[in-house]
């Protein structure tokens, strides 16, 4: 990894994180001496595999203050989100058929909601405020006696903002509505407690917290009980909520990743915050007309999302090819559409095209941050020299006053 | 031998991971962060590696790479085949895996014969009765007895009546030559951990003519058919797994199984018992023996053999701890509850040695003789 | 996104970046695209008395392919008559830069910019 880092600086920690070497180490024994299908409960191999799985489950539960019985392993956060939404509606849908989510949710929540809408369920897509946060009054107004579930992501994958989870949870509990949160970007990044926050369902991802890919979990509250109907049927593993053979190695790695994150979160966040401030200050001091997307304070330490006015994001990425950053969510950046998230914040389409997401993480160094900031500043200056919009803006021409043809 | 001092004979549940596969995955995890959807070089590298693995798999099973949808495993792939479209009729054999059986509310079941082979006449009769979008799903090689279906014949029948055929090839891949094209199926489920590959990854092979929609919605990976960040280390692990497939080794193991079965039959007959080996007369997987010891419950057998140092299984592993009374597939084949309930499965793989099966036979023999003695003692008393 | 070497070369060493005074009678300016679409291209030509394009300049807001397409276009235009310039098709830009299908619109934008610049020049001198 260090070798490649010399060539390419990884600043895309919201897209995926490198596996922590300690996680890989924790997985190796499962490869080397544990074999057996953890569900084969009638011979010693199966038992040992199960032990690895259950230890992992406990570690996952611990980081969110849950009981291990409330953790359902899945193949990742996408599956967990699908299961949370479809699984609860499948169970309760004939009595309560309404879900409230918001316009800036991850694609897998929005896409799942779209499918549910086609099946006749009602979905409310709440707008967010300019800073990316949900307006609690609007949330309360949207609730009806048919509302089954509120699904709001804990930490945003593009703009890193932290939603007021405790307040949302309290409101949901008061109204008798389930609270699901997609916490793929939050677990290991901010302290979470499902009881204190009244969270009923929570999606977790392994590979966003320095764990392995191919595994995630759905937390499903037991008291008061939340019922979820399985979306993948078969052997009836995971207490009937999710069938499929579990990989002891993946469970062990995922668990280890949670344990490390839990132990090191406070210290790591301090380090990340220092790096972020260093980067942000450098950029803001050197470049005019750079705008931060999403709230600065209610934000995880490892994320910045910046719009560099009059410089197109993809063109900018090409100019900083030593930096692995993203211009919008990794899942959508193959398309040429500007980010729907930035649009939802009210960022103009012209500015939305100029944004970069910088994800700082466990293995980022001060040198990398300095190098990255200098490179971005250089590239932005060069591209602005080349940009007709920058020239017009300097000449005092309002770009919005021009009648653009579009294409 | 391993740290349990126990010989593992339960490969059809899962196989120990091949050292080369473990190394390749650990290497991939250590290498660098990779999300194949990212635009930067790391993302592009990941995508390239994944494309390569997909091509290797495609050429291995003889299908275009676009047919392959990577999933989290065989169970998800089976669910996807059955739930990914609003089929008017779903027809299954009576010996399907639970991940097929429980993925549809009211399937029509086709019985199998005493060897476990699908009754083609019954299949035709059912197909004649119905119209609309029909899916037939058949387990290519059964996990519990190893019986291999005449899949081309089934495919031709299904297509003749305008239906589509899905095959669950989770146990077939790597154990018998498998060409998706030659099976003439429309979809196939693949799984890699039965032959030493990674757990947590599988694939559904889907012809473009099948109107399947996604089971998992989201980022639109796998050409919009299966969302979720691609599990690159596991996908690279698949490529490594395929390298290990060796049918000469399989043939060798088949010989060991047959030798053991002959010895078992001889022993039973010598004591006046009739041997019952499942799917014995049919085309069977080379790595499996499923045999009944009538009068001795499978739980008792498995626990005793475990104490003697052998890990074997009683029916499908996927019952997640609940000791299932009777295996549906075994019951479907022998039509006899007692027989089904007194059968165990011995399945082998890449790390099995010839002496393992010989040693196992001795332990099994001891158990059998002990039970005979007990029966005698009981009768005498 | 995998870029061809030619795109990278034009992006890193863009030819003829800059501006002419668009009030000059012998200058034609084409401004195409829109900020909201992520591409804006401004292409300018300076036409000599015998009707040949003696110089061309551009400024572009857009991705690497858009910048490369404009840079290449200014090189192609130099020395052409207006009629010849009018004949330039986006496909020749696609070929020259080996643009992938998702980037073909950049070449279309360049062709539009040429036509718009010629139209502007003719409008002034018509």
GROMACS .gro file of N, CA, C and O in nm, chain A residues 1 4-5 8 10 12 15-16 18-19 24 27-28 31 35-37 39-45 48 75 78-79 82 86 108 111-112 115 207 213-214 231-237 242-247 314 321 324-325 330-331 333, chain B residues 2-4 6 8 10 13-14 16-17 22 26 29-35 37-42 72 75-76 79 83 98-99 102 199 215-219 221 226-231 302 306 311-312 314 317-322:
model
  456
    1UNK      N    1   0.084  -0.121   0.000
    1UNK     CA    2   0.000   0.000   0.000
    1UNK      C    3   0.087   0.125   0.000
    1UNK      O    4   0.066   0.216  -0.080
    4UNK      N    5   0.223   0.217  -0.342
    4UNK     CA    6   0.128   0.279  -0.433
    4UNK      C    7   0.092   0.419  -0.388
    4UNK      O    8   0.062   0.506  -0.469
    5UNK      N    9   0.094   0.439  -0.259
    5UNK     CA   10   0.062   0.572  -0.209
    5UNK      C   11   0.157   0.676  -0.263
    5UNK      O   12   0.121   0.793  -0.277
    8UNK      N   13  -0.003   0.749  -0.592
    8UNK     CA   14  -0.141   0.797  -0.591
    8UNK      C   15  -0.184   0.813  -0.445
    8UNK      O   16  -0.181   0.718  -0.369
   10UNK      N   17  -0.445   0.842  -0.167
   10UNK     CA   18  -0.584   0.801  -0.154
   10UNK      C   19  -0.660   0.897  -0.064
   10UNK      O   20  -0.634   0.906   0.056
   12UNK      N   21  -1.019   0.912  -0.076
   12UNK     CA   22  -1.154   0.874  -0.116
   12UNK      C   23  -1.212   0.777  -0.013
   12UNK      O   24  -1.272   0.675  -0.048
   15UNK      N   25  -1.565   0.635  -0.025
   15UNK     CA   26  -1.598   0.537  -0.128
   15UNK      C   27  -1.570   0.396  -0.077
   15UNK      O   28  -1.654   0.308  -0.082
   16UNK      N   29  -1.451   0.379  -0.026
   16UNK     CA   30  -1.417   0.254   0.041
   16UNK      C   31  -1.291   0.281   0.121
   16UNK      O   32  -1.219   0.376   0.091
   18UNK      N   33  -0.923   0.124   0.286
   18UNK     CA   34  -0.834   0.009   0.280
   18UNK      C   35  -0.860  -0.080   0.401
   18UNK      O   36  -0.902  -0.031   0.506
   19UNK      N   37  -0.837  -0.208   0.384
   19UNK     CA   38  -0.853  -0.300   0.496
   19UNK      C   39  -0.737  -0.275   0.592
   19UNK      O   40  -0.621  -0.272   0.551
   24UNK      N   41  -0.694  -0.789   0.845
   24UNK     CA   42  -0.650  -0.902   0.761
   24UNK      C   43  -0.589  -1.009   0.851
   24UNK      O   44  -0.615  -1.128   0.834
   27UNK      N   45  -0.835  -1.216   1.015
   27UNK     CA   46  -0.906  -1.307   0.925
   27UNK      C   47  -0.823  -1.431   0.892
   27UNK      O   48  -0.878  -1.537   0.863
   28UNK      N   49  -0.693  -1.416   0.896
   28UNK     CA   50  -0.606  -1.525   0.851
   28UNK      C   51  -0.630  -1.658   0.923
   28UNK      O   52  -0.633  -1.762   0.858
   31UNK      N   53  -0.895  -1.851   0.768
   31UNK     CA   54  -0.856  -1.914   0.642
   31UNK      C   55  -0.771  -2.037   0.671
   31UNK      O   56  -0.786  -2.141   0.611
   35UNK      N   57  -1.205  -2.445   0.938
   35UNK     CA   58  -1.295  -2.459   0.827
   35UNK      C   59  -1.420  -2.527   0.873
   35UNK      O   60  -1.433  -2.572   0.985
   36UNK      N   61  -1.511  -2.527   0.787
   36UNK     CA   62  -1.641  -2.572   0.832
   36UNK      C   63  -1.740  -2.463   0.803
   36UNK      O   64  -1.708  -2.345   0.802
   37UNK      N   65  -1.857  -2.507   0.775
   37UNK     CA   66  -1.969  -2.419   0.753
   37UNK      C   67  -2.025  -2.389   0.892
   37UNK      O   68  -2.054  -2.481   0.966
   39UNK      N   69  -2.284  -2.323   0.997
   39UNK     CA   70  -2.420  -2.373   1.021
   39UNK      C   71  -2.422  -2.524   1.037
   39UNK      O   72  -2.526  -2.582   1.062
   40UNK      N   73  -2.306  -2.587   1.014
   40UNK     CA   74  -2.299  -2.732   1.037
   40UNK      C   75  -2.276  -2.752   1.185
   40UNK      O   76  -2.164  -2.752   1.231
   41UNK      N   77  -2.382  -2.766   1.258
   41UNK     CA   78  -2.365  -2.762   1.402
   41UNK      C   79  -2.341  -2.897   1.464
   41UNK      O   80  -2.343  -2.912   1.584
   42UNK      N   81  -2.318  -2.997   1.379
   42UNK     CA   82  -2.299  -3.125   1.445
   42UNK      C   83  -2.158  -3.180   1.436
   42UNK      O   84  -2.136  -3.294   1.462
   43UNK      N   85  -2.062  -3.101   1.401
   43UNK     CA   86  -1.924  -3.145   1.420
   43UNK      C   87  -1.837  -3.026   1.460
   43UNK      O   88  -1.874  -2.911   1.445
   44UNK      N   89  -1.722  -3.062   1.513
   44UNK     CA   90  -1.634  -2.962   1.573
   44UNK      C   91  -1.596  -2.848   1.482
   44UNK      O   92  -1.583  -2.734   1.525
   45UNK      N   93  -1.579  -2.877   1.353
   45UNK     CA   94  -1.541  -2.770   1.262
   45UNK      C   95  -1.646  -2.661   1.257
   45UNK      O   96  -1.618  -2.544   1.260
   48UNK      N   97  -1.636  -2.437   1.563
   48UNK     CA   98  -1.530  -2.339   1.569
   48UNK      C   99  -1.556  -2.222   1.475
   48UNK      O  100  -1.531  -2.108   1.507
   75UNK      N  101  -2.463  -0.910   0.322
   75UNK     CA  102  -2.348  -0.899   0.233
   75UNK      C  103  -2.294  -0.756   0.229
   75UNK      O  104  -2.194  -0.730   0.164
   78UNK      N  105  -2.581  -0.218   0.136
   78UNK     CA  106  -2.686  -0.215   0.034
   78UNK      C  107  -2.792  -0.320   0.067
   78UNK      O  108  -2.912  -0.290   0.068
   79UNK      N  109  -2.747  -0.440   0.095
   79UNK     CA  110  -2.844  -0.545   0.129
   79UNK      C  111  -2.915  -0.512   0.259
   79UNK      O  112  -3.037  -0.533   0.272
   82UNK      N  113  -3.182  -0.260   0.186
   82UNK     CA  114  -3.292  -0.326   0.116
   82UNK      C  115  -3.377  -0.407   0.214
   82UNK      O  116  -3.500  -0.401   0.211
   86UNK      N  117  -3.768  -0.314   0.274
   86UNK     CA  118  -3.861  -0.412   0.217
   86UNK      C  119  -3.909  -0.508   0.326
   86UNK      O  120  -4.026  -0.548   0.326
  108UNK      N  121  -2.913   0.346  -0.269
  108UNK     CA  122  -2.976   0.216  -0.245
  108UNK      C  123  -3.102   0.231  -0.161
  108UNK      O  124  -3.192   0.148  -0.171
  111UNK      N  125  -3.347   0.404  -0.441
  111UNK     CA  126  -3.385   0.309  -0.544
  111UNK      C  127  -3.483   0.204  -0.488
  111UNK      O  128  -3.579   0.166  -0.554
  112UNK      N  129  -3.456   0.162  -0.366
  112UNK     CA  130  -3.547   0.067  -0.301
  112UNK      C  131  -3.684   0.132  -0.280
  112UNK      O  132  -3.788   0.070  -0.303
  115UNK      N  133  -3.884   0.131  -0.594
  115UNK     CA  134  -3.943   0.000  -0.619
  115UNK      C  135  -4.067  -0.019  -0.530
  115UNK      O  136  -4.171  -0.069  -0.575
  207UNK      N  137  -1.670  -0.252   0.472
  207UNK     CA  138  -1.557  -0.194   0.401
  207UNK      C  139  -1.549  -0.041   0.412
  207UNK      O  140  -1.459   0.020   0.358
  213UNK      N  141  -1.467  -0.625   0.241
  213UNK     CA  142  -1.583  -0.609   0.154
  213UNK      C  143  -1.665  -0.738   0.159
  213UNK      O  144  -1.617  -0.841   0.199
  214UNK      N  145  -1.791  -0.725   0.117
  214UNK     CA  146  -1.875  -0.845   0.109
  214UNK      C  147  -1.945  -0.877   0.239
  214UNK      O  148  -2.006  -0.982   0.252
  231UNK      N  149  -3.559  -1.131   0.299
  231UNK     CA  150  -3.564  -1.107   0.154
  231UNK      C  151  -3.487  -1.214   0.079
  231UNK      O  152  -3.506  -1.233  -0.040
  232UNK      N  153  -3.396  -1.278   0.151
  232UNK     CA  154  -3.324  -1.390   0.091
  232UNK      C  155  -3.357  -1.515   0.173
  232UNK      O  156  -3.327  -1.521   0.291
  233UNK      N  157  -3.426  -1.608   0.111
  233UNK     CA  158  -3.473  -1.727   0.182
  233UNK      C  159  -3.382  -1.845   0.157
  233UNK      O  160  -3.308  -1.848   0.061
  234UNK      N  161  -3.393  -1.941   0.244
  234UNK     CA  162  -3.314  -2.063   0.226
  234UNK      C  163  -3.298  -2.135   0.357
  234UNK      O  164  -3.397  -2.167   0.423
  235UNK      N  165  -3.174  -2.157   0.396
  235UNK     CA  166  -3.144  -2.236   0.515
  235UNK      C  167  -3.192  -2.175   0.645
  235UNK      O  168  -3.184  -2.239   0.749
  236UNK      N  169  -3.240  -2.053   0.641
  236UNK     CA  170  -3.296  -1.990   0.761
  236UNK      C  171  -3.191  -1.941   0.859
  236UNK      O  172  -3.217  -1.928   0.978
  237UNK      N  173  -3.071  -1.911   0.809
  237UNK     CA  174  -2.969  -1.856   0.897
  237UNK      C  175  -3.008  -1.718   0.946
  237UNK      O  176  -3.106  -1.660   0.901
  242UNK      N  177  -3.216  -1.385   0.728
  242UNK     CA  178  -3.127  -1.375   0.612
  242UNK      C  179  -3.056  -1.508   0.591
  242UNK      O  180  -2.970  -1.545   0.670
  243UNK      N  181  -3.091  -1.576   0.483
  243UNK     CA  182  -3.029  -1.705   0.455
  243UNK      C  183  -2.903  -1.688   0.373
  243UNK      O  184  -2.886  -1.590   0.302
  244UNK      N  185  -2.818  -1.788   0.383
  244UNK     CA  186  -2.693  -1.788   0.306
  244UNK      C  187  -2.580  -1.825   0.400
  244UNK      O  188  -2.582  -1.790   0.517
  245UNK      N  189  -2.480  -1.897   0.347
  245UNK     CA  190  -2.368  -1.939   0.430
  245UNK      C  191  -2.284  -1.816   0.467
  245UNK      O  192  -2.249  -1.737   0.381
  246UNK      N  193  -2.257  -1.802   0.596
  246UNK     CA  194  -2.174  -1.690   0.640
  246UNK      C  195  -2.027  -1.728   0.629
  246UNK      O  196  -1.990  -1.842   0.653
  247UNK      N  197  -1.947  -1.630   0.598
  247UNK     CA  198  -1.804  -1.653   0.594
  247UNK      C  199  -1.745  -1.619   0.730
  247UNK      O  200  -1.748  -1.504   0.772
  314UNK      N  201  -1.475   1.706  -1.330
  314UNK     CA  202  -1.406   1.597  -1.396
  314UNK      C  203  -1.275   1.646  -1.457
  314UNK      O  204  -1.172   1.578  -1.451
  321UNK      N  205  -0.414   1.411  -1.102
  321UNK     CA  206  -0.423   1.266  -1.119
  321UNK      C  207  -0.339   1.187  -1.018
  321UNK      O  208  -0.349   1.065  -1.012
  324UNK      N  209  -0.639   1.036  -0.552
  324UNK     CA  210  -0.760   0.958  -0.573
  324UNK      C  211  -0.871   1.025  -0.493
  324UNK      O  212  -0.884   1.004  -0.372
  325UNK      N  213  -0.946   1.112  -0.559
  325UNK     CA  214  -1.061   1.175  -0.494
  325UNK      C  215  -1.183   1.147  -0.580
  325UNK      O  216  -1.171   1.087  -0.687
  330UNK      N  217  -1.930   0.775  -0.547
  330UNK     CA  218  -1.863   0.674  -0.630
  330UNK      C  219  -1.963   0.593  -0.710
  330UNK      O  220  -1.933   0.549  -0.819
  331UNK      N  221  -2.081   0.578  -0.655
  331UNK     CA  222  -2.177   0.492  -0.723
  331UNK      C  223  -2.240   0.560  -0.844
  331UNK      O  224  -2.303   0.496  -0.925
  333UNK      N  225  -2.072   0.832  -1.015
  333UNK     CA  226  -1.983   0.922  -1.089
  333UNK      C  227  -1.957   0.875  -1.231
  333UNK      O  228  -1.898   0.948  -1.309
  409UNK      N  229  -0.538  -3.147   1.116
  409UNK     CA  230  -0.542  -3.006   1.148
  409UNK      C  231  -0.551  -2.991   1.299
  409UNK      O  232  -0.541  -3.090   1.372
  410UNK      N  233  -0.576  -2.872   1.344
  410UNK     CA  234  -0.569  -2.848   1.488
  410UNK      C  235  -0.680  -2.920   1.567
  410UNK      O  236  -0.673  -2.931   1.687
  411UNK      N  237  -0.780  -2.971   1.496
  411UNK     CA  238  -0.886  -3.043   1.567
  411UNK      C  239  -0.854  -3.190   1.584
  411UNK      O  240  -0.927  -3.262   1.649
  413UNK      N  241  -0.889  -3.403   1.362
  413UNK     CA  242  -1.016  -3.453   1.311
  413UNK      C  243  -1.011  -3.449   1.159
  413UNK      O  244  -0.950  -3.360   1.101
  415UNK      N  245  -1.179  -3.399   0.809
  415UNK     CA  246  -1.296  -3.326   0.759
  415UNK      C  247  -1.353  -3.395   0.636
  415UNK      O  248  -1.285  -3.406   0.533
  417UNK      N  249  -1.680  -3.316   0.506
  417UNK     CA  250  -1.808  -3.246   0.486
  417UNK      C  251  -1.793  -3.136   0.382
  417UNK      O  252  -1.839  -3.024   0.398
  420UNK      N  253  -2.081  -2.922   0.244
  420UNK     CA  254  -2.128  -2.808   0.324
  420UNK      C  255  -2.039  -2.688   0.291
  420UNK      O  256  -2.087  -2.585   0.248
  421UNK      N  257  -1.912  -2.705   0.310
  421UNK     CA  258  -1.814  -2.607   0.265
  421UNK      C  259  -1.678  -2.672   0.267
  421UNK      O  260  -1.655  -2.765   0.344
  423UNK      N  261  -1.250  -2.643   0.305
  423UNK     CA  262  -1.148  -2.552   0.356
  423UNK      C  263  -1.099  -2.466   0.240
  423UNK      O  264  -1.096  -2.511   0.126
  424UNK      N  265  -1.066  -2.343   0.271
  424UNK     CA  266  -1.022  -2.254   0.163
  424UNK      C  267  -0.884  -2.297   0.115
  424UNK      O  268  -0.798  -2.337   0.194
  429UNK      N  269  -0.666  -1.811  -0.026
  429UNK     CA  270  -0.654  -1.727   0.093
  429UNK      C  271  -0.544  -1.623   0.073
  429UNK      O  272  -0.563  -1.504   0.102
  433UNK      N  273  -0.599  -1.224   0.074
  433UNK     CA  274  -0.532  -1.142   0.174
  433UNK      C  275  -0.447  -1.036   0.104
  433UNK      O  276  -0.444  -0.919   0.143
  436UNK      N  277  -0.665  -0.765  -0.023
  436UNK     CA  278  -0.716  -0.677   0.083
  436UNK      C  279  -0.608  -0.582   0.132
  436UNK      O  280  -0.636  -0.470   0.169
  437UNK      N  281  -0.483  -0.633   0.130
  437UNK     CA  282  -0.375  -0.548   0.179
  437UNK      C  283  -0.334  -0.446   0.073
  437UNK      O  284  -0.276  -0.344   0.105
  438UNK      N  285  -0.359  -0.478  -0.051
  438UNK     CA  286  -0.299  -0.402  -0.160
  438UNK      C  287  -0.338  -0.254  -0.156
  438UNK      O  288  -0.260  -0.168  -0.127
  439UNK      N  289  -0.459  -0.224  -0.185
  439UNK     CA  290  -0.502  -0.085  -0.183
  439UNK      C  291  -0.653  -0.079  -0.183
  439UNK      O  292  -0.718  -0.176  -0.223
  440UNK      N  293  -0.707   0.031  -0.141
  440UNK     CA  294  -0.852   0.041  -0.138
  440UNK      C  295  -0.907   0.037  -0.280
  440UNK      O  296  -0.849   0.101  -0.370
  441UNK      N  297  -1.013  -0.036  -0.301
  441UNK     CA  298  -1.063  -0.043  -0.438
  441UNK      C  299  -1.213  -0.052  -0.441
  441UNK      O  300  -1.273  -0.146  -0.390
  442UNK      N  301  -1.273   0.050  -0.496
  442UNK     CA  302  -1.415   0.048  -0.526
  442UNK      C  303  -1.424   0.061  -0.677
  442UNK      O  304  -1.384   0.164  -0.733
  444UNK      N  305  -1.635   0.135  -0.871
  444UNK     CA  306  -1.715   0.244  -0.927
  444UNK      C  307  -1.640   0.377  -0.924
  444UNK      O  308  -1.688   0.475  -0.978
  445UNK      N  309  -1.524   0.380  -0.858
  445UNK     CA  310  -1.453   0.508  -0.849
  445UNK      C  311  -1.386   0.542  -0.981
  445UNK      O  312  -1.338   0.456  -1.052
  446UNK      N  313  -1.382   0.673  -1.008
  446UNK     CA  314  -1.326   0.717  -1.135
  446UNK      C  315  -1.174   0.719  -1.135
  446UNK      O  316  -1.112   0.716  -1.240
  447UNK      N  317  -1.114   0.732  -1.017
  447UNK     CA  318  -0.968   0.745  -1.014
  447UNK      C  319  -0.899   0.612  -1.044
  447UNK      O  320  -0.963   0.509  -1.058
  448UNK      N  321  -0.767   0.619  -1.050
  448UNK     CA  322  -0.689   0.504  -1.096
  448UNK      C  323  -0.712   0.379  -1.010
  448UNK      O  324  -0.716   0.268  -1.063
  449UNK      N  325  -0.724   0.396  -0.879
  449UNK     CA  326  -0.749   0.280  -0.794
  449UNK      C  327  -0.879   0.211  -0.834
  449UNK      O  328  -0.887   0.088  -0.841
  479UNK      N  329  -2.373  -1.241  -0.342
  479UNK     CA  330  -2.306  -1.271  -0.215
  479UNK      C  331  -2.297  -1.421  -0.192
  479UNK      O  332  -2.244  -1.465  -0.092
  482UNK      N  333  -2.708  -1.882  -0.229
  482UNK     CA  334  -2.843  -1.856  -0.179
  482UNK      C  335  -2.903  -1.732  -0.243
  482UNK      O  336  -3.015  -1.734  -0.291
  483UNK      N  337  -2.825  -1.624  -0.245
  483UNK     CA  338  -2.877  -1.502  -0.307
  483UNK      C  339  -2.905  -1.524  -0.455
  483UNK      O  340  -3.007  -1.478  -0.508
  486UNK      N  341  -3.227  -1.713  -0.494
  486UNK     CA  342  -3.339  -1.623  -0.465
  486UNK      C  343  -3.367  -1.530  -0.581
  486UNK      O  344  -3.481  -1.504  -0.616
  490UNK      N  345  -3.711  -1.490  -0.764
  490UNK     CA  346  -3.788  -1.370  -0.728
  490UNK      C  347  -3.769  -1.254  -0.824
  490UNK      O  348  -3.838  -1.153  -0.813
  505UNK      N  349  -3.298  -2.572   0.007
  505UNK     CA  350  -3.392  -2.481   0.073
  505UNK      C  351  -3.393  -2.340   0.012
  505UNK      O  352  -3.495  -2.272   0.013
  506UNK      N  353  -3.279  -2.297  -0.037
  506UNK     CA  354  -3.274  -2.161  -0.092
  506UNK      C  355  -3.356  -2.148  -0.219
  506UNK      O  356  -3.393  -2.039  -0.260
  509UNK      N  357  -3.761  -2.247  -0.056
  509UNK     CA  358  -3.827  -2.146   0.026
  509UNK      C  359  -3.835  -2.009  -0.040
  509UNK      O  360  -3.877  -1.911   0.021
  606UNK      N  361  -1.601  -1.796   0.072
  606UNK     CA  362  -1.742  -1.786   0.112
  606UNK      C  363  -1.779  -1.638   0.102
  606UNK      O  364  -1.694  -1.551   0.124
  622UNK      N  365  -3.275  -0.786  -0.730
  622UNK     CA  366  -3.327  -0.819  -0.598
  622UNK      C  367  -3.279  -0.714  -0.499
  622UNK      O  368  -3.349  -0.675  -0.407
  623UNK      N  369  -3.155  -0.670  -0.519
  623UNK     CA  370  -3.099  -0.565  -0.434
  623UNK      C  371  -3.090  -0.438  -0.517
  623UNK      O  372  -3.024  -0.435  -0.621
  624UNK      N  373  -3.156  -0.334  -0.468
  624UNK     CA  374  -3.156  -0.207  -0.541
  624UNK      C  375  -3.053  -0.112  -0.482
  624UNK      O  376  -3.023  -0.120  -0.364
  625UNK      N  377  -3.003  -0.023  -0.563
  625UNK     CA  378  -2.907   0.073  -0.511
  625UNK      C  379  -2.820   0.134  -0.618
  625UNK      O  380  -2.870   0.185  -0.718
  626UNK      N  381  -2.690   0.128  -0.597
  626UNK     CA  382  -2.594   0.196  -0.683
  626UNK      C  383  -2.591   0.149  -0.828
  626UNK      O  384  -2.525   0.211  -0.910
  628UNK      N  385  -2.476  -0.140  -0.958
  628UNK     CA  386  -2.362  -0.221  -1.003
  628UNK      C  387  -2.412  -0.344  -1.079
  628UNK      O  388  -2.530  -0.372  -1.084
  633UNK      N  389  -2.754  -0.602  -0.982
  633UNK     CA  390  -2.724  -0.637  -0.844
  633UNK      C  391  -2.642  -0.525  -0.781
  633UNK      O  392  -2.523  -0.512  -0.808
  634UNK      N  393  -2.707  -0.446  -0.697
  634UNK     CA  394  -2.638  -0.333  -0.636
  634UNK      C  395  -2.559  -0.376  -0.515
  634UNK      O  396  -2.587  -0.479  -0.453
  635UNK      N  397  -2.462  -0.294  -0.481
  635UNK     CA  398  -2.374  -0.322  -0.368
  635UNK      C  399  -2.229  -0.316  -0.418
  635UNK      O  400  -2.202  -0.365  -0.528
  636UNK      N  401  -2.141  -0.257  -0.338
  636UNK     CA  402  -2.001  -0.246  -0.378
  636UNK      C  403  -1.945  -0.384  -0.408
  636UNK      O  404  -1.961  -0.477  -0.330
  637UNK      N  405  -1.881  -0.397  -0.522
  637UNK     CA  406  -1.830  -0.527  -0.564
  637UNK      C  407  -1.723  -0.577  -0.467
  637UNK      O  408  -1.636  -0.500  -0.426
  638UNK      N  409  -1.730  -0.704  -0.435
  638UNK     CA  410  -1.636  -0.766  -0.342
  638UNK      C  411  -1.512  -0.811  -0.419
  638UNK      O  412  -1.495  -0.928  -0.452
  709UNK      N  413  -2.359  -3.915   1.354
  709UNK     CA  414  -2.271  -3.800   1.333
  709UNK      C  415  -2.195  -3.767   1.462
  709UNK      O  416  -2.074  -3.742   1.458
  713UNK      N  417  -1.801  -3.799   1.509
  713UNK     CA  418  -1.728  -3.677   1.548
  713UNK      C  419  -1.633  -3.710   1.663
  713UNK      O  420  -1.517  -3.669   1.664
  718UNK      N  421  -1.552  -3.556   1.071
  718UNK     CA  422  -1.661  -3.461   1.054
  718UNK      C  423  -1.740  -3.496   0.930
  718UNK      O  424  -1.692  -3.481   0.817
  719UNK      N  425  -1.860  -3.549   0.952
  719UNK     CA  426  -1.949  -3.579   0.839
  719UNK      C  427  -2.082  -3.510   0.866
  719UNK      O  428  -2.098  -3.442   0.968
  721UNK      N  429  -2.531  -3.488   0.833
  721UNK     CA  430  -2.658  -3.558   0.814
  721UNK      C  431  -2.750  -3.464   0.739
  721UNK      O  432  -2.812  -3.377   0.797
  724UNK      N  433  -2.655  -2.874   0.545
  724UNK     CA  434  -2.603  -2.797   0.659
  724UNK      C  435  -2.687  -2.675   0.686
  724UNK      O  436  -2.683  -2.621   0.795
  725UNK      N  437  -2.760  -2.632   0.588
  725UNK     CA  438  -2.822  -2.501   0.598
  725UNK      C  439  -2.945  -2.500   0.686
  725UNK      O  440  -3.040  -2.427   0.660
  726UNK      N  441  -2.948  -2.580   0.789
  726UNK     CA  442  -3.064  -2.572   0.876
  726UNK      C  443  -3.032  -2.489   0.999
  726UNK      O  444  -3.105  -2.489   1.096
  727UNK      N  445  -2.917  -2.421   0.992
  727UNK     CA  446  -2.876  -2.322   1.091
  727UNK      C  447  -2.900  -2.369   1.233
  727UNK      O  448  -2.964  -2.304   1.313
  728UNK      N  449  -2.845  -2.488   1.264
  728UNK     CA  450  -2.844  -2.529   1.404
  728UNK      C  451  -2.963  -2.610   1.447
  728UNK      O  452  -2.951  -2.696   1.532
  729UNK      N  453  -3.077  -2.582   1.387
  729UNK     CA  454  -3.192  -2.661   1.427
  729UNK      C  455  -3.172  -2.802   1.372
  729UNK      O  456  -3.145  -2.822   1.254
   0.00000   0.00000   0.00000
